[in-house]
Amino acid sequence: MAHIALDAFGGDHAPYEEVKGALLFVEKTQHRITLVGDEKKIRPLIPTNINRIEIVNAPEHFGMSDKPTEILKMPLSSMNVAASLVKNGKADGFLSAGNTGALLVLGTFMLGRINGIERPAIATVMPSKIGGTVLLDAGANLYLKPQHYVQLGSMGLAYAEKILKRHNPKVGILNVGAEAEKGNDLVKEAYDLMKEKFGDRFYGNAEGRDVFYGEVEVVVADGFNGNVVLKSAEGLGLFISEMLKDSIKKSNLFQKIGALMMKGTFQNFKESLDYRKYGGAFLLGVKGVAVKAHGSSDSKAIFNALQVAADGVEGKIVQAIEGSV
């Protein structure tokens, strides 16, 4: 069983959605949760007969617009306290829907970097025809050096193997074309280093479409391009969902009957594009399980993000990365 510290005041709908997601999580699993935040506001939301949920008081809140490095000067903030529980061995991992930069700072300077990893990265699972593709970096580092792509590749492969249970996964590098000569000088140098490091496990260049419709389990990119892919996918999912709704509203009676008969199919399709299904993204490369949830997460997204964190603990993702670099 995993013990996860949850920053109860990180997201846009805190603490209600965080608490609701945590209650559902302990109901559906055997894991433990420590809710971190203003106890006076959290306590009334917890039924008295609930087991495996604890509260640690953290009266300060770190905002989305605050400068990330300032988190180190706020030891009583909910995110800082949640991370410190992992640092001090009182929790196995922590989750926050709060400021991404602050989470990166805490992961890097409080938990510390894994030896051999110079740039911790945000890794998320994108919906794809092979059941999910690991994309990293999804926003932590806007600029990378060629050797950093290799480090990201090692972390991504460990994720695919230990968490997604993929056999012999391959890693590619996001580029503007599949040919080896494509891309700028930095990406070309990274290509050569990755080919040397990973051998047959190197997929080569992966175009944007390969993230969703390719045969590659891991795609590495700098945080700028990775985040563009992530946010574009989120927007496309919302657009398709709204377009389907609008088309059904404008259809004739027989078309509406047909749509009603396909309601289950439409629902499955919608869920496959819903970011809440994938819950949270790991901050990989630090000495502890750290997971970032979407700032607008509701209880469903929090529940799934807690499961991501628990999977990281039980799958020993930190140890797997330590052994891969």
PDB file of C-alpha atoms in Angstrom:
ATOM      1  CA  MET A   1       0.000   0.000   0.000  1.00  0.00           C
ATOM      2  CA  ALA A   2       1.149   3.524  -0.806  1.00  0.00           C
ATOM      3  CA  HIS A   3       0.894   6.587   1.421  1.00  0.00           C
ATOM      4  CA  ILE A   4       0.346   9.756  -0.614  1.00  0.00           C
ATOM      5  CA  ALA A   5       0.501  13.331   0.685  1.00  0.00           C
ATOM      6  CA  LEU A   6      -2.072  15.458  -1.149  1.00  0.00           C
ATOM      7  CA  ASP A   7      -1.749  19.229  -1.338  1.00  0.00           C
ATOM      8  CA  ALA A   8      -5.378  20.012  -0.550  1.00  0.00           C
ATOM      9  CA  PHE A   9      -5.065  23.684  -1.507  1.00  0.00           C
ATOM     10  CA  GLY A  10      -3.282  23.461  -4.843  1.00  0.00           C
ATOM     11  CA  GLY A  11      -6.030  23.534  -7.457  1.00  0.00           C
ATOM     12  CA  ASP A  12      -8.618  25.999  -8.681  1.00  0.00           C
ATOM     13  CA  HIS A  13     -11.408  24.204  -6.792  1.00  0.00           C
ATOM     14  CA  ALA A  14      -9.518  23.512  -3.576  1.00  0.00           C
ATOM     15  CA  PRO A  15     -10.099  22.129  -1.072  1.00  0.00           C
ATOM     16  CA  TYR A  16     -13.454  20.635  -2.056  1.00  0.00           C
ATOM     17  CA  GLU A  17     -12.449  18.681  -5.160  1.00  0.00           C
ATOM     18  CA  GLU A  18      -9.196  17.502  -3.577  1.00  0.00           C
ATOM     19  CA  VAL A  19     -11.017  16.210  -0.506  1.00  0.00           C
ATOM     20  CA  LYS A  20     -13.771  14.625  -2.587  1.00  0.00           C
ATOM     21  CA  GLY A  21     -11.200  12.866  -4.766  1.00  0.00           C
ATOM     22  CA  ALA A  22      -9.277  11.676  -1.706  1.00  0.00           C
ATOM     23  CA  LEU A  23     -12.421  10.276  -0.070  1.00  0.00           C
ATOM     24  CA  LEU A  24     -13.260   8.343  -3.218  1.00  0.00           C
ATOM     25  CA  PHE A  25      -9.679   7.096  -3.447  1.00  0.00           C
ATOM     26  CA  VAL A  26      -9.587   5.583   0.043  1.00  0.00           C
ATOM     27  CA  GLU A  27     -13.027   4.097  -0.593  1.00  0.00           C
ATOM     28  CA  LYS A  28     -11.925   2.362  -3.801  1.00  0.00           C
ATOM     29  CA  THR A  29      -8.354   1.403  -2.840  1.00  0.00           C
ATOM     30  CA  GLN A  30      -6.313   0.287   0.157  1.00  0.00           C
ATOM     31  CA  HIS A  31      -3.914   3.227   0.010  1.00  0.00           C
ATOM     32  CA  ARG A  32      -3.500   5.974   2.623  1.00  0.00           C
ATOM     33  CA  ILE A  33      -3.866   9.720   2.148  1.00  0.00           C
ATOM     34  CA  THR A  34      -2.579  12.659   4.148  1.00  0.00           C
ATOM     35  CA  LEU A  35      -4.413  15.868   3.283  1.00  0.00           C
ATOM     36  CA  VAL A  36      -2.158  18.895   3.678  1.00  0.00           C
ATOM     37  CA  GLY A  37      -3.607  22.375   4.123  1.00  0.00           C
ATOM     38  CA  ASP A  38      -5.688  24.589   6.385  1.00  0.00           C
ATOM     39  CA  GLU A  39      -7.100  22.059   8.840  1.00  0.00           C
ATOM     40  CA  LYS A  40      -9.974  24.347   9.842  1.00  0.00           C
ATOM     41  CA  LYS A  41     -11.282  24.213   6.278  1.00  0.00           C
ATOM     42  CA  ILE A  42     -10.485  20.551   5.605  1.00  0.00           C
ATOM     43  CA  ARG A  43     -11.799  18.953   8.810  1.00  0.00           C
ATOM     44  CA  PRO A  44     -15.523  19.761   8.235  1.00  0.00           C
ATOM     45  CA  LEU A  45     -15.340  18.031   4.838  1.00  0.00           C
ATOM     46  CA  ILE A  46     -14.185  14.684   6.271  1.00  0.00           C
ATOM     47  CA  PRO A  47     -16.780  12.225   7.668  1.00  0.00           C
ATOM     48  CA  THR A  48     -15.890  11.027  11.159  1.00  0.00           C
ATOM     49  CA  ASN A  49     -16.032   7.343  10.180  1.00  0.00           C
ATOM     50  CA  ILE A  50     -13.401   7.555   7.426  1.00  0.00           C
ATOM     51  CA  ASN A  51     -10.198   5.557   7.856  1.00  0.00           C
ATOM     52  CA  ARG A  52      -6.833   5.936   6.126  1.00  0.00           C
ATOM     53  CA  ILE A  53      -7.117   9.725   5.811  1.00  0.00           C
ATOM     54  CA  GLU A  54      -5.038  12.031   7.978  1.00  0.00           C
ATOM     55  CA  ILE A  55      -4.708  15.817   8.033  1.00  0.00           C
ATOM     56  CA  VAL A  56      -1.509  17.811   8.433  1.00  0.00           C
ATOM     57  CA  ASN A  57      -2.091  21.495   9.047  1.00  0.00           C
ATOM     58  CA  ALA A  58      -0.424  23.914   6.628  1.00  0.00           C
ATOM     59  CA  PRO A  59      -2.026  27.356   6.956  1.00  0.00           C
ATOM     60  CA  GLU A  60      -0.266  29.075   4.037  1.00  0.00           C
ATOM     61  CA  HIS A  61      -1.248  28.879   0.372  1.00  0.00           C
ATOM     62  CA  PHE A  62       1.102  29.290  -2.595  1.00  0.00           C
ATOM     63  CA  GLY A  63      -0.680  30.864  -5.558  1.00  0.00           C
ATOM     64  CA  MET A  64      -0.524  30.092  -9.265  1.00  0.00           C
ATOM     65  CA  SER A  65       0.877  33.560 -10.000  1.00  0.00           C
ATOM     66  CA  ASP A  66       3.547  33.481  -7.288  1.00  0.00           C
ATOM     67  CA  LYS A  67       7.202  33.277  -8.301  1.00  0.00           C
ATOM     68  CA  PRO A  68       8.152  29.560  -8.134  1.00  0.00           C
ATOM     69  CA  THR A  69      11.392  30.029  -6.173  1.00  0.00           C
ATOM     70  CA  GLU A  70       9.458  31.781  -3.392  1.00  0.00           C
ATOM     71  CA  ILE A  71       8.033  28.377  -2.403  1.00  0.00           C
ATOM     72  CA  LEU A  72      11.286  27.684  -0.543  1.00  0.00           C
ATOM     73  CA  LYS A  73      10.585  30.711   1.676  1.00  0.00           C
ATOM     74  CA  MET A  74       7.121  29.424   2.603  1.00  0.00           C
ATOM     75  CA  PRO A  75       7.738  26.323   4.748  1.00  0.00           C
ATOM     76  CA  LEU A  76       4.143  26.360   6.013  1.00  0.00           C
ATOM     77  CA  SER A  77       2.556  26.337   2.550  1.00  0.00           C
ATOM     78  CA  SER A  78       0.541  23.235   1.706  1.00  0.00           C
ATOM     79  CA  MET A  79       2.721  22.200  -1.239  1.00  0.00           C
ATOM     80  CA  ASN A  80       5.949  22.688   0.707  1.00  0.00           C
ATOM     81  CA  VAL A  81       4.679  20.656   3.659  1.00  0.00           C
ATOM     82  CA  ALA A  82       3.436  17.867   1.363  1.00  0.00           C
ATOM     83  CA  ALA A  83       6.859  17.619  -0.278  1.00  0.00           C
ATOM     84  CA  SER A  84       8.609  17.673   3.105  1.00  0.00           C
ATOM     85  CA  LEU A  85       6.569  14.655   4.220  1.00  0.00           C
ATOM     86  CA  VAL A  86       8.154  12.710   1.353  1.00  0.00           C
ATOM     87  CA  LYS A  87      11.595  14.143   2.075  1.00  0.00           C
ATOM     88  CA  ASN A  88      11.348  13.067   5.735  1.00  0.00           C
ATOM     89  CA  GLY A  89      10.011   9.597   4.955  1.00  0.00           C
ATOM     90  CA  LYS A  90       6.531  10.255   6.351  1.00  0.00           C
ATOM     91  CA  ALA A  91       4.848   9.745   2.964  1.00  0.00           C
ATOM     92  CA  ASP A  92       5.776   7.727  -0.113  1.00  0.00           C
ATOM     93  CA  GLY A  93       4.867  10.406  -2.639  1.00  0.00           C
ATOM     94  CA  PHE A  94       3.058  13.703  -3.002  1.00  0.00           C
ATOM     95  CA  LEU A  95       0.511  15.196  -5.382  1.00  0.00           C
ATOM     96  CA  SER A  96      -0.365  18.819  -6.090  1.00  0.00           C
ATOM     97  CA  ALA A  97      -2.603  20.622  -8.572  1.00  0.00           C
ATOM     98  CA  GLY A  98      -0.813  23.856  -7.744  1.00  0.00           C
ATOM     99  CA  ASN A  99       1.927  25.968  -9.295  1.00  0.00           C
ATOM    100  CA  THR A 100       3.959  23.797 -11.694  1.00  0.00           C
ATOM    101  CA  GLY A 101       7.126  25.836 -11.282  1.00  0.00           C
ATOM    102  CA  ALA A 102       6.925  25.583  -7.503  1.00  0.00           C
ATOM    103  CA  LEU A 103       6.545  21.816  -7.712  1.00  0.00           C
ATOM    104  CA  LEU A 104       9.631  21.688  -9.932  1.00  0.00           C
ATOM    105  CA  VAL A 105      11.573  23.795  -7.427  1.00  0.00           C
ATOM    106  CA  LEU A 106      10.547  21.593  -4.493  1.00  0.00           C
ATOM    107  CA  GLY A 107      11.315  18.424  -6.396  1.00  0.00           C
ATOM    108  CA  THR A 108      14.727  19.666  -7.467  1.00  0.00           C
ATOM    109  CA  PHE A 109      15.913  21.389  -4.299  1.00  0.00           C
ATOM    110  CA  MET A 110      14.019  19.613  -1.509  1.00  0.00           C
ATOM    111  CA  LEU A 111      13.843  16.035  -2.776  1.00  0.00           C
ATOM    112  CA  GLY A 112      16.996  16.421  -4.852  1.00  0.00           C
ATOM    113  CA  ARG A 113      17.970  15.208  -8.298  1.00  0.00           C
ATOM    114  CA  ILE A 114      18.782  11.590  -9.015  1.00  0.00           C
ATOM    115  CA  ASN A 115      22.483  11.108  -9.758  1.00  0.00           C
ATOM    116  CA  GLY A 116      23.003  11.350 -13.508  1.00  0.00           C
ATOM    117  CA  ILE A 117      19.906  13.482 -14.105  1.00  0.00           C
ATOM    118  CA  GLU A 118      20.615  17.154 -14.744  1.00  0.00           C
ATOM    119  CA  ARG A 119      17.095  18.219 -15.735  1.00  0.00           C
ATOM    120  CA  PRO A 120      14.063  16.689 -13.994  1.00  0.00           C
ATOM    121  CA  ALA A 121      11.157  16.562 -16.425  1.00  0.00           C
ATOM    122  CA  ILE A 122       7.377  16.414 -16.439  1.00  0.00           C
ATOM    123  CA  ALA A 123       6.169  13.163 -17.991  1.00  0.00           C
ATOM    124  CA  THR A 124       2.575  12.622 -19.025  1.00  0.00           C
ATOM    125  CA  VAL A 125       0.728   9.867 -20.862  1.00  0.00           C
ATOM    126  CA  MET A 126      -0.912  10.968 -24.092  1.00  0.00           C
ATOM    127  CA  PRO A 127      -3.842   9.035 -25.590  1.00  0.00           C
ATOM    128  CA  SER A 128      -2.655   6.963 -28.534  1.00  0.00           C
ATOM    129  CA  LYS A 129      -3.561   3.971 -30.640  1.00  0.00           C
ATOM    130  CA  ILE A 130      -1.099   1.804 -28.700  1.00  0.00           C
ATOM    131  CA  GLY A 131      -2.855   2.546 -25.414  1.00  0.00           C
ATOM    132  CA  GLY A 132      -0.886   5.588 -24.326  1.00  0.00           C
ATOM    133  CA  THR A 133       2.430   7.229 -25.218  1.00  0.00           C
ATOM    134  CA  VAL A 134       4.763   8.791 -22.652  1.00  0.00           C
ATOM    135  CA  LEU A 135       5.609  12.408 -23.520  1.00  0.00           C
ATOM    136  CA  LEU A 136       8.400  14.245 -21.722  1.00  0.00           C
ATOM    137  CA  ASP A 137       9.322  16.998 -21.100  1.00  0.00           C
ATOM    138  CA  ALA A 138       5.811  18.447 -20.968  1.00  0.00           C
ATOM    139  CA  GLY A 139       6.777  21.820 -19.556  1.00  0.00           C
ATOM    140  CA  ALA A 140       9.549  21.812 -16.950  1.00  0.00           C
ATOM    141  CA  ASN A 141      12.526  22.843 -19.120  1.00  0.00           C
ATOM    142  CA  LEU A 142      12.063  25.177 -22.071  1.00  0.00           C
ATOM    143  CA  TYR A 143      15.642  24.632 -23.236  1.00  0.00           C
ATOM    144  CA  LEU A 144      17.670  21.420 -23.255  1.00  0.00           C
ATOM    145  CA  LYS A 145      21.180  20.392 -24.214  1.00  0.00           C
ATOM    146  CA  PRO A 146      21.704  17.292 -26.392  1.00  0.00           C
ATOM    147  CA  GLN A 147      22.715  15.102 -23.439  1.00  0.00           C
ATOM    148  CA  HIS A 148      19.499  16.003 -21.632  1.00  0.00           C
ATOM    149  CA  TYR A 149      17.461  14.285 -24.343  1.00  0.00           C
ATOM    150  CA  VAL A 150      19.313  11.068 -23.536  1.00  0.00           C
ATOM    151  CA  GLN A 151      18.496  11.446 -19.848  1.00  0.00           C
ATOM    152  CA  LEU A 152      14.841  12.055 -20.704  1.00  0.00           C
ATOM    153  CA  GLY A 153      14.883   8.962 -22.884  1.00  0.00           C
ATOM    154  CA  SER A 154      16.161   6.797 -20.027  1.00  0.00           C
ATOM    155  CA  MET A 155      13.502   8.132 -17.668  1.00  0.00           C
ATOM    156  CA  GLY A 156      10.733   7.708 -20.222  1.00  0.00           C
ATOM    157  CA  LEU A 157      11.675   4.115 -20.952  1.00  0.00           C
ATOM    158  CA  ALA A 158      11.705   3.348 -17.217  1.00  0.00           C
ATOM    159  CA  TYR A 159       8.208   4.848 -16.975  1.00  0.00           C
ATOM    160  CA  ALA A 160       6.919   2.820 -19.909  1.00  0.00           C
ATOM    161  CA  GLU A 161       8.346  -0.407 -18.496  1.00  0.00           C
ATOM    162  CA  LYS A 162       7.587  -0.076 -14.789  1.00  0.00           C
ATOM    163  CA  ILE A 163       4.329   1.881 -14.776  1.00  0.00           C
ATOM    164  CA  LEU A 164       2.709   1.137 -18.135  1.00  0.00           C
ATOM    165  CA  LYS A 165       4.104  -2.428 -18.198  1.00  0.00           C
ATOM    166  CA  ARG A 166       5.295  -2.160 -21.814  1.00  0.00           C
ATOM    167  CA  HIS A 167       7.630  -4.861 -23.088  1.00  0.00           C
ATOM    168  CA  ASN A 168      10.752  -3.595 -24.847  1.00  0.00           C
ATOM    169  CA  PRO A 169       9.461  -0.030 -25.437  1.00  0.00           C
ATOM    170  CA  LYS A 170      11.100   2.341 -27.907  1.00  0.00           C
ATOM    171  CA  VAL A 171      11.928   6.017 -27.553  1.00  0.00           C
ATOM    172  CA  GLY A 172      11.831   8.701 -30.226  1.00  0.00           C
ATOM    173  CA  ILE A 173      12.716  12.378 -30.390  1.00  0.00           C
ATOM    174  CA  LEU A 174      10.082  14.928 -31.412  1.00  0.00           C
ATOM    175  CA  ASN A 175      11.050  16.534 -34.709  1.00  0.00           C
ATOM    176  CA  VAL A 176       9.656  18.159 -37.844  1.00  0.00           C
ATOM    177  CA  GLY A 177      10.244  15.062 -39.958  1.00  0.00           C
ATOM    178  CA  ALA A 178      11.110  11.391 -39.705  1.00  0.00           C
ATOM    179  CA  GLU A 179      14.389  11.575 -41.629  1.00  0.00           C
ATOM    180  CA  ALA A 180      17.631  11.600 -39.628  1.00  0.00           C
ATOM    181  CA  GLU A 181      18.847  14.832 -41.239  1.00  0.00           C
ATOM    182  CA  LYS A 182      15.767  16.818 -40.182  1.00  0.00           C
ATOM    183  CA  GLY A 183      15.762  19.377 -37.383  1.00  0.00           C
ATOM    184  CA  ASN A 184      18.153  21.970 -35.991  1.00  0.00           C
ATOM    185  CA  ASP A 185      21.745  21.278 -34.959  1.00  0.00           C
ATOM    186  CA  LEU A 186      20.795  20.647 -31.326  1.00  0.00           C
ATOM    187  CA  VAL A 187      18.206  18.011 -32.187  1.00  0.00           C
ATOM    188  CA  LYS A 188      20.539  16.400 -34.731  1.00  0.00           C
ATOM    189  CA  GLU A 189      23.234  16.041 -32.072  1.00  0.00           C
ATOM    190  CA  ALA A 190      20.670  14.666 -29.622  1.00  0.00           C
ATOM    191  CA  TYR A 191      19.569  12.194 -32.310  1.00  0.00           C
ATOM    192  CA  ASP A 192      23.112  10.829 -32.637  1.00  0.00           C
ATOM    193  CA  LEU A 193      23.559  10.540 -28.862  1.00  0.00           C
ATOM    194  CA  MET A 194      20.243   8.733 -28.439  1.00  0.00           C
ATOM    195  CA  LYS A 195      20.988   6.354 -31.285  1.00  0.00           C
ATOM    196  CA  GLU A 196      24.303   5.476 -29.641  1.00  0.00           C
ATOM    197  CA  LYS A 197      22.753   5.103 -26.174  1.00  0.00           C
ATOM    198  CA  PHE A 198      19.586   3.158 -26.970  1.00  0.00           C
ATOM    199  CA  GLY A 199      20.476   1.184 -30.100  1.00  0.00           C
ATOM    200  CA  ASP A 200      17.533  -0.914 -31.265  1.00  0.00           C
ATOM    201  CA  ARG A 201      15.311   0.793 -28.700  1.00  0.00           C
ATOM    202  CA  PHE A 202      15.717   4.120 -30.485  1.00  0.00           C
ATOM    203  CA  TYR A 203      12.738   4.802 -32.727  1.00  0.00           C
ATOM    204  CA  GLY A 204      14.364   7.768 -34.417  1.00  0.00           C
ATOM    205  CA  ASN A 205      12.599  11.027 -35.128  1.00  0.00           C
ATOM    206  CA  ALA A 206       8.930  11.155 -34.183  1.00  0.00           C
ATOM    207  CA  GLU A 207       6.614  13.675 -35.791  1.00  0.00           C
ATOM    208  CA  GLY A 208       3.776  15.237 -33.824  1.00  0.00           C
ATOM    209  CA  ARG A 209       1.274  12.764 -35.232  1.00  0.00           C
ATOM    210  CA  ASP A 210       3.387   9.833 -34.019  1.00  0.00           C
ATOM    211  CA  VAL A 211       2.615  10.796 -30.420  1.00  0.00           C
ATOM    212  CA  PHE A 212      -0.982   9.751 -31.066  1.00  0.00           C
ATOM    213  CA  TYR A 213      -0.845   7.473 -34.084  1.00  0.00           C
ATOM    214  CA  GLY A 214       2.642   5.998 -34.122  1.00  0.00           C
ATOM    215  CA  GLU A 215       4.284   2.846 -32.824  1.00  0.00           C
ATOM    216  CA  VAL A 216       6.559   4.553 -30.317  1.00  0.00           C
ATOM    217  CA  GLU A 217       6.010   4.250 -26.566  1.00  0.00           C
ATOM    218  CA  VAL A 218       8.102   7.257 -25.482  1.00  0.00           C
ATOM    219  CA  VAL A 219       8.618  10.640 -27.162  1.00  0.00           C
ATOM    220  CA  VAL A 220      11.108  13.167 -25.770  1.00  0.00           C
ATOM    221  CA  ALA A 221      11.098  16.907 -26.422  1.00  0.00           C
ATOM    222  CA  ASP A 222      12.102  20.139 -24.770  1.00  0.00           C
ATOM    223  CA  GLY A 223       9.506  21.532 -22.398  1.00  0.00           C
ATOM    224  CA  PHE A 224       8.352  24.215 -24.821  1.00  0.00           C
ATOM    225  CA  ASN A 225       7.437  21.863 -27.657  1.00  0.00           C
ATOM    226  CA  GLY A 226       6.243  19.130 -25.318  1.00  0.00           C
ATOM    227  CA  ASN A 227       3.840  21.502 -23.607  1.00  0.00           C
ATOM    228  CA  VAL A 228       2.541  22.752 -26.956  1.00  0.00           C
ATOM    229  CA  VAL A 229       1.733  19.153 -27.919  1.00  0.00           C
ATOM    230  CA  LEU A 230       0.015  18.563 -24.568  1.00  0.00           C
ATOM    231  CA  LYS A 231      -2.100  21.729 -24.600  1.00  0.00           C
ATOM    232  CA  SER A 232      -2.973  21.290 -28.288  1.00  0.00           C
ATOM    233  CA  ALA A 233      -4.255  17.793 -27.550  1.00  0.00           C
ATOM    234  CA  GLU A 234      -6.362  19.096 -24.651  1.00  0.00           C
ATOM    235  CA  GLY A 235      -7.864  21.792 -26.853  1.00  0.00           C
ATOM    236  CA  LEU A 236      -8.530  19.388 -29.710  1.00  0.00           C
ATOM    237  CA  GLY A 237     -10.326  17.005 -27.362  1.00  0.00           C
ATOM    238  CA  LEU A 238     -12.592  19.787 -26.118  1.00  0.00           C
ATOM    239  CA  PHE A 239     -13.236  20.988 -29.674  1.00  0.00           C
ATOM    240  CA  ILE A 240     -14.191  17.532 -30.960  1.00  0.00           C
ATOM    241  CA  SER A 241     -16.504  16.967 -27.997  1.00  0.00           C
ATOM    242  CA  GLU A 242     -18.302  20.277 -28.574  1.00  0.00           C
ATOM    243  CA  MET A 243     -18.442  19.686 -32.323  1.00  0.00           C
ATOM    244  CA  LEU A 244     -20.153  16.326 -31.806  1.00  0.00           C
ATOM    245  CA  LYS A 245     -22.693  17.868 -29.427  1.00  0.00           C
ATOM    246  CA  ASP A 246     -23.424  20.688 -31.863  1.00  0.00           C
ATOM    247  CA  SER A 247     -23.796  18.298 -34.810  1.00  0.00           C
ATOM    248  CA  ILE A 248     -26.274  16.129 -32.896  1.00  0.00           C
ATOM    249  CA  LYS A 249     -28.353  19.172 -31.900  1.00  0.00           C
ATOM    250  CA  LYS A 250     -28.611  20.223 -35.559  1.00  0.00           C
ATOM    251  CA  SER A 251     -29.430  16.723 -36.871  1.00  0.00           C
ATOM    252  CA  ASN A 252     -32.869  15.449 -37.902  1.00  0.00           C
ATOM    253  CA  LEU A 253     -34.997  13.011 -35.903  1.00  0.00           C
ATOM    254  CA  PHE A 254     -33.576   9.839 -37.461  1.00  0.00           C
ATOM    255  CA  GLN A 255     -30.012  11.062 -36.985  1.00  0.00           C
ATOM    256  CA  LYS A 256     -30.762  11.863 -33.339  1.00  0.00           C
ATOM    257  CA  ILE A 257     -32.167   8.359 -32.845  1.00  0.00           C
ATOM    258  CA  GLY A 258     -28.985   6.943 -34.360  1.00  0.00           C
ATOM    259  CA  ALA A 259     -26.884   9.133 -32.095  1.00  0.00           C
ATOM    260  CA  LEU A 260     -28.863   7.934 -29.081  1.00  0.00           C
ATOM    261  CA  MET A 261     -28.150   4.323 -30.053  1.00  0.00           C
ATOM    262  CA  MET A 262     -24.443   5.184 -30.250  1.00  0.00           C
ATOM    263  CA  LYS A 263     -24.399   7.081 -26.949  1.00  0.00           C
ATOM    264  CA  GLY A 264     -22.089   4.534 -25.335  1.00  0.00           C
ATOM    265  CA  THR A 265     -19.647   4.739 -28.241  1.00  0.00           C
ATOM    266  CA  PHE A 266     -19.612   8.533 -28.115  1.00  0.00           C
ATOM    267  CA  GLN A 267     -19.051   8.431 -24.350  1.00  0.00           C
ATOM    268  CA  ASN A 268     -16.081   6.068 -24.703  1.00  0.00           C
ATOM    269  CA  PHE A 269     -14.614   8.324 -27.382  1.00  0.00           C
ATOM    270  CA  LYS A 270     -15.084  11.402 -25.218  1.00  0.00           C
ATOM    271  CA  GLU A 271     -13.444   9.751 -22.222  1.00  0.00           C
ATOM    272  CA  SER A 272     -10.432   8.708 -24.310  1.00  0.00           C
ATOM    273  CA  LEU A 273      -9.758  12.419 -24.954  1.00  0.00           C
ATOM    274  CA  ASP A 274     -10.486  13.584 -21.394  1.00  0.00           C
ATOM    275  CA  TYR A 275      -7.377  14.748 -19.519  1.00  0.00           C
ATOM    276  CA  ARG A 276      -9.056  13.723 -16.251  1.00  0.00           C
ATOM    277  CA  LYS A 277      -8.710  10.066 -17.244  1.00  0.00           C
ATOM    278  CA  TYR A 278      -4.926  10.362 -17.136  1.00  0.00           C
ATOM    279  CA  GLY A 279      -4.975  12.253 -13.840  1.00  0.00           C
ATOM    280  CA  GLY A 280      -1.480  13.529 -13.235  1.00  0.00           C
ATOM    281  CA  ALA A 281       2.002  13.853 -14.637  1.00  0.00           C
ATOM    282  CA  PHE A 282       5.158  12.647 -12.897  1.00  0.00           C
ATOM    283  CA  LEU A 283       8.064  14.939 -12.174  1.00  0.00           C
ATOM    284  CA  LEU A 284      10.741  12.420 -13.089  1.00  0.00           C
ATOM    285  CA  GLY A 285      14.391  12.645 -12.127  1.00  0.00           C
ATOM    286  CA  VAL A 286      13.964  13.557  -8.457  1.00  0.00           C
ATOM    287  CA  LYS A 287      14.491  11.387  -5.374  1.00  0.00           C
ATOM    288  CA  GLY A 288      10.846  10.868  -4.595  1.00  0.00           C
ATOM    289  CA  VAL A 289       7.473  10.381  -6.240  1.00  0.00           C
ATOM    290  CA  ALA A 290       6.089  13.803  -7.180  1.00  0.00           C
ATOM    291  CA  VAL A 291       2.944  14.167  -9.303  1.00  0.00           C
ATOM    292  CA  LYS A 292       1.391  17.287 -10.832  1.00  0.00           C
ATOM    293  CA  ALA A 293      -2.362  17.380 -11.462  1.00  0.00           C
ATOM    294  CA  HIS A 294      -4.108  19.856 -13.753  1.00  0.00           C
ATOM    295  CA  GLY A 295      -4.913  23.146 -12.026  1.00  0.00           C
ATOM    296  CA  SER A 296      -8.605  22.801 -12.873  1.00  0.00           C
ATOM    297  CA  SER A 297      -8.816  19.202 -11.646  1.00  0.00           C
ATOM    298  CA  ASP A 298     -12.139  17.997 -10.291  1.00  0.00           C
ATOM    299  CA  SER A 299     -12.542  15.017  -7.966  1.00  0.00           C
ATOM    300  CA  LYS A 300     -12.317  12.537 -10.856  1.00  0.00           C
ATOM    301  CA  ALA A 301      -8.998  13.978 -11.995  1.00  0.00           C
ATOM    302  CA  ILE A 302      -7.690  14.045  -8.407  1.00  0.00           C
ATOM    303  CA  PHE A 303      -8.706  10.411  -7.934  1.00  0.00           C
ATOM    304  CA  ASN A 304      -6.859   9.368 -11.087  1.00  0.00           C
ATOM    305  CA  ALA A 305      -3.834  11.488 -10.193  1.00  0.00           C
ATOM    306  CA  LEU A 306      -3.664   9.797  -6.792  1.00  0.00           C
ATOM    307  CA  GLN A 307      -3.682   6.468  -8.611  1.00  0.00           C
ATOM    308  CA  VAL A 308      -0.793   7.684 -10.779  1.00  0.00           C
ATOM    309  CA  ALA A 309       1.159   8.561  -7.633  1.00  0.00           C
ATOM    310  CA  ALA A 310       0.381   5.198  -6.033  1.00  0.00           C
ATOM    311  CA  ASP A 311       1.445   3.407  -9.223  1.00  0.00           C
ATOM    312  CA  GLY A 312       4.716   5.306  -9.116  1.00  0.00           C
ATOM    313  CA  VAL A 313       5.347   4.173  -5.555  1.00  0.00           C
ATOM    314  CA  GLU A 314       4.390   0.547  -6.130  1.00  0.00           C
ATOM    315  CA  GLY A 315       6.158   0.435  -9.496  1.00  0.00           C
ATOM    316  CA  LYS A 316       9.336   1.795  -7.850  1.00  0.00           C
ATOM    317  CA  ILE A 317       9.747   4.392 -10.580  1.00  0.00           C
ATOM    318  CA  VAL A 318      12.466   6.297  -8.700  1.00  0.00           C
ATOM    319  CA  GLN A 319      14.566   3.171  -8.249  1.00  0.00           C
ATOM    320  CA  ALA A 320      14.027   2.217 -11.889  1.00  0.00           C
ATOM    321  CA  ILE A 321      15.358   5.581 -13.061  1.00  0.00           C
ATOM    322  CA  GLU A 322      18.315   5.351 -10.680  1.00  0.00           C
ATOM    323  CA  GLY A 323      19.209   2.043 -12.308  1.00  0.00           C
ATOM    324  CA  SER A 324      18.832   3.322 -15.862  1.00  0.00           C
ATOM    325  CA  VAL A 325      21.220   6.287 -15.903  1.00  0.00           C
TER     326      VAL A 325
END
